[in-house]
Short mmCIF file of C-alpha atoms and ligand atoms in Angstrom, two decimals:
data_model
loop_
_atom_site.label_atom_id
_atom_site.label_comp_id
_atom_site.label_asym_id
_atom_site.label_seq_id
_atom_site.Cartn_x
_atom_site.Cartn_y
_atom_site.Cartn_z
CA MET J 2 -1.48 5.25 0.84
CA THR J 3 -3.25 1.92 0.95
CA LYS J 4 -3.63 0.16 -2.35
CA TYR J 5 -6.23 -2.50 -2.94
CA ARG J 6 -6.04 -4.87 -5.82
CA GLN J 7 -8.59 -7.51 -6.66
CA GLY J 8 -6.88 -10.90 -6.70
CA PHE J 9 -7.82 -14.30 -8.13
CA VAL J 10 -9.31 -15.49 -4.84
CA SER J 11 -12.89 -14.26 -4.88
CA ASN J 12 -13.77 -11.56 -2.34
CA SER J 13 -10.19 -11.44 -1.17
CA SER J 14 -7.89 -8.58 -1.93
CA SER J 15 -4.30 -7.84 -1.34
CA SER J 16 -3.65 -4.86 0.90
CA SER J 17 -0.33 -3.26 1.37
CA PHE J 18 0.77 -0.65 3.85
CA VAL J 19 3.85 1.52 3.75
CA CYS J 20 4.99 3.54 6.74
CA ASP J 21 5.43 7.22 5.83
CA VAL J 22 7.99 7.59 8.61
CA CYS J 23 10.38 4.63 8.31
CA GLY J 24 9.40 3.11 4.97
CA TYR J 25 8.45 -0.25 6.50
CA ARG J 26 6.28 -2.16 4.05
CA ILE J 27 3.87 -4.98 4.82
CA SER J 28 1.28 -6.70 2.68
CA GLY J 29 -1.09 -9.62 2.88
CA TRP J 30 -4.47 -10.91 1.79
CA ASP J 31 -7.26 -8.96 3.46
CA MET J 32 -4.82 -7.50 5.91
CA SER J 33 -6.21 -4.76 8.14
CA LEU J 34 -4.39 -1.76 9.57
CA SER J 35 -4.68 -3.44 12.94
CA GLU J 36 -3.03 -6.67 11.77
CA ALA J 37 -0.29 -4.61 10.19
CA GLU J 38 0.11 -2.76 13.53
CA MET J 39 -0.18 0.48 11.63
CA VAL J 40 -2.35 3.56 11.97
CA GLU J 41 -3.71 6.30 9.74
CA CYS J 42 -3.95 9.90 10.87
CA GLU J 43 -6.69 12.38 10.00
CA ASN J 44 -4.44 13.90 7.32
CA GLY J 45 -3.93 10.58 5.60
CA HIS J 46 -0.48 9.59 6.88
CA GLU J 47 0.06 5.90 7.29
CA LEU J 48 2.58 4.87 9.91
CA CYS J 49 3.69 2.20 12.37
CA GLU J 50 1.89 2.34 15.72
CA GLU J 51 5.20 2.79 17.52
CA HIS J 52 5.92 6.19 15.94
CA LEU J 53 2.85 7.83 17.51
CA LEU J 54 3.53 10.69 19.90
CA LYS J 55 2.55 10.34 23.54
CA PRO J 56 -0.34 12.70 24.26
CA LEU J 57 0.16 15.42 26.84
CA LYS J 58 -2.43 15.40 29.61
CA GLU J 59 -4.54 18.18 27.99
CA GLN J 60 -4.32 16.54 24.59
CA GLY J 61 -5.59 13.29 26.06
CA GLN J 62 -8.60 15.13 27.54
CA MET J 63 -9.22 16.87 24.24
CA ILE J 64 -9.23 13.59 22.34
CA LEU J 65 -11.71 12.13 24.84
CA LYS J 66 -13.89 15.20 24.51
CA ARG J 67 -13.92 14.80 20.76
CA LEU J 68 -15.01 11.18 21.15
CA CYS J 69 -18.02 12.47 23.13
CA GLU J 70 -18.97 14.91 20.40
CA GLY J 71 -20.34 12.00 18.40
CA GLU J 72 -23.23 12.12 20.92
CA LYS J 73 -23.14 8.39 21.57
CA ILE J 74 -22.22 9.13 25.16
CA SER J 75 -22.35 12.12 27.51
CA GLN J 76 -19.35 13.47 29.40
CA ASN J 77 -20.74 12.03 32.65
CA GLU J 78 -21.30 8.62 31.15
CA LEU J 79 -17.80 8.72 29.75
CA ASN J 80 -16.37 9.60 33.16
CA ASP J 81 -18.19 6.61 34.67
CA PHE J 82 -16.95 4.38 31.88
CA ILE J 83 -13.37 5.50 32.53
CA LYS J 84 -13.70 4.82 36.26
CA GLU J 85 -15.28 1.41 35.75
CA ASN J 86 -12.48 0.37 33.42
CA HIS J 87 -9.69 1.72 35.63
CA ILE J 88 -8.33 3.93 32.89
CA ASP J 89 -5.66 6.37 34.04
CA ILE J 90 -7.05 9.67 32.76
CA ASP J 91 -3.75 11.50 33.37
CA HIS J 92 -1.69 9.09 31.30
CA LEU J 93 -3.90 8.10 28.41
CA THR J 94 -2.29 5.85 25.86
CA PHE J 95 -3.01 4.81 22.30
CA GLU J 96 -4.36 1.49 23.67
CA ASP J 97 -6.77 3.41 25.94
CA PHE J 98 -8.14 5.44 23.03
CA ASN J 99 -8.45 2.33 20.94
CA PHE J 100 -10.32 0.54 23.71
CA ILE J 101 -12.64 3.47 24.46
CA SER J 102 -13.35 4.13 20.79
CA ASN J 103 -14.21 0.49 20.11
CA GLU J 104 -16.30 0.06 23.24
CA LEU J 105 -18.32 3.19 22.50
CA GLY J 106 -19.01 2.11 18.96
CA TYR J 107 -16.84 4.63 17.12
CA GLY J 108 -14.82 1.92 15.45
CA ASP J 109 -11.10 1.55 15.43
CA PHE J 110 -9.29 4.62 16.72
CA ARG J 111 -6.27 3.68 14.63
CA CYS J 112 -8.07 4.64 11.41
CA HIS J 113 -8.49 8.31 12.34
CA ILE J 114 -5.66 9.33 14.63
CA PRO J 115 -5.86 13.05 15.55
CA GLU J 116 -3.01 15.13 14.18
CA CYS J 117 -1.63 15.94 17.64
CA LEU J 118 -0.41 12.33 17.89
CA CYS J 119 1.12 12.14 14.41
CA PRO J 120 4.86 12.93 14.14
CA LEU J 121 4.43 13.87 10.46
CA CYS J 122 1.62 16.35 11.18
CA ASN J 123 3.84 17.88 13.87
CA PHE J 124 6.87 18.29 11.60
CA GLU J 125 8.99 15.92 13.65
CA GLU J 126 9.46 13.95 10.45
CA LEU J 127 8.86 14.61 6.78
CA SER J 128 7.71 11.76 4.55
CA ASP J 129 9.60 11.01 1.34
CA SER J 130 6.53 11.79 -0.75
CA ASP J 131 5.85 15.16 0.93
CA THR J 132 9.53 16.10 0.67
CA MET J 133 9.49 15.24 -3.01
CA LEU J 134 6.36 17.30 -3.72
CA TYR J 135 7.85 20.25 -1.88
CA LEU J 136 11.23 20.07 -3.61
CA GLN J 137 9.57 19.73 -7.01
CA LYS J 138 7.48 22.78 -6.36
CA GLU J 139 10.38 24.86 -5.07
CA TYR J 140 13.21 23.86 -7.40
CA ASN J 141 11.55 22.56 -10.54
CA ILE J 142 14.11 19.84 -11.14
CA PRO J 143 12.49 17.32 -13.50
CA GLU J 144 12.25 13.68 -12.42
CA ASN J 145 13.76 12.67 -15.74
CA GLU J 146 16.97 14.49 -15.02
CA VAL J 147 17.36 12.63 -11.74
CA PHE J 148 16.36 9.28 -13.22
CA GLU J 149 18.96 9.59 -15.98
CA GLU J 150 21.61 9.97 -13.28
CA ILE J 151 20.33 6.90 -11.42
CA LYS J 152 20.32 4.87 -14.65
CA LYS J 153 23.95 5.75 -15.30
CA ILE J 154 24.76 3.76 -12.17
CA ASN J 155 22.15 1.03 -12.66
CA PRO J 156 20.78 0.83 -16.23
CA ARG J 157 18.16 -1.77 -15.29
CA ARG J 158 16.23 0.51 -13.02
CA LYS J 159 12.62 0.98 -14.12
CA LYS J 160 11.35 3.53 -11.66
CA LEU J 161 12.69 6.45 -9.69
CA ARG J 162 12.17 6.24 -5.95
CA ASP J 163 11.04 9.33 -4.00
CA ASN J 164 14.04 9.19 -1.68
CA GLU J 165 16.44 9.05 -4.62
CA TYR J 166 14.88 12.16 -6.08
CA ASN J 167 15.12 13.90 -2.71
CA GLU J 168 18.76 12.93 -2.12
CA TYR J 169 19.71 14.17 -5.57
CA VAL J 170 17.96 17.52 -5.22
CA LEU J 171 19.16 18.10 -1.66
CA ARG J 172 22.74 17.52 -2.80
CA LYS J 173 22.27 19.87 -5.70
CA ILE J 174 20.85 22.70 -3.58
CA ASN J 175 23.36 21.97 -0.84
CA SER J 176 20.73 21.36 1.81
CA ASN J 177 19.55 18.45 3.95
CA ILE J 178 16.32 17.06 5.28
CA THR J 179 16.72 18.68 8.72
CA GLN J 180 16.99 22.12 7.11
CA ILE J 181 14.00 21.50 4.86
CA LEU J 182 11.94 20.32 7.82
CA LYS J 183 12.75 23.49 9.75
CA GLU J 184 12.08 25.69 6.71
CA VAL J 185 8.70 24.08 6.09
CA GLU J 186 7.61 24.23 9.73
CA ASP J 187 8.44 27.96 9.95
CA ARG J 188 6.98 28.83 6.60
CA PHE J 189 3.62 27.18 7.28
CA ASP J 190 3.40 28.20 10.97
CA GLY J 191 3.60 24.58 12.09
CA SER J 192 0.36 23.77 10.31
CA TYR J 193 0.51 20.55 8.35
CA LYS J 194 -2.81 21.34 6.69
CA LYS J 195 -1.38 24.58 5.25
CA PHE J 196 1.72 22.74 4.06
CA ARG J 197 -0.39 20.02 2.45
CA GLU J 198 -2.53 22.59 0.65
CA TYR J 199 0.61 24.15 -0.75
CA ILE J 200 2.23 20.99 -2.07
CA ARG J 201 -0.84 19.17 -3.42
ZN1 LIG N 309 7.40 2.97 10.58
ZN1 LIG N 310 -0.29 12.86 10.09
#
């Protein structure tokens, strides 16, 4: 999640972004998602642009259709717009959606990526924080127990990281992230929204 903190420079704030897929972290004064080359999906995942899934032809059409539902433009007008701008309707890309969304006045597409393009919403990946919430709910292993173990190795540690918790619990239950991913996808019928409701 994005965290904003008011700094000593007036009207400026420090933004930081953390990728829920690879853990990449970037921060800067007044940095936007676009400058960070990151995106946010409709379910609140924050991730690097490069992890987005390529839309299938029908998905591309569906995303375009949804853009029209804002009633700023009719389907016919949109078709003309696509022709005029030489956009390849059969191979729509993230850049195309971004361009269309900005040109039509819907703002930056990257701030509300549909779930069909998000690898986390499609259970191709599981974020550390979602994994942690799920494991906590299923196995009830207290964070303290794990943190004590971590501190035995490094007594200076102040905070337990999500991935450390996950690694510890997975070892203890003799499982791994691939198994958990499969289990979660089956259990919630491939619906990220159902999964999210369960863990939050
Ligand atoms: Zn990333
Ligand atoms: Zn997502």
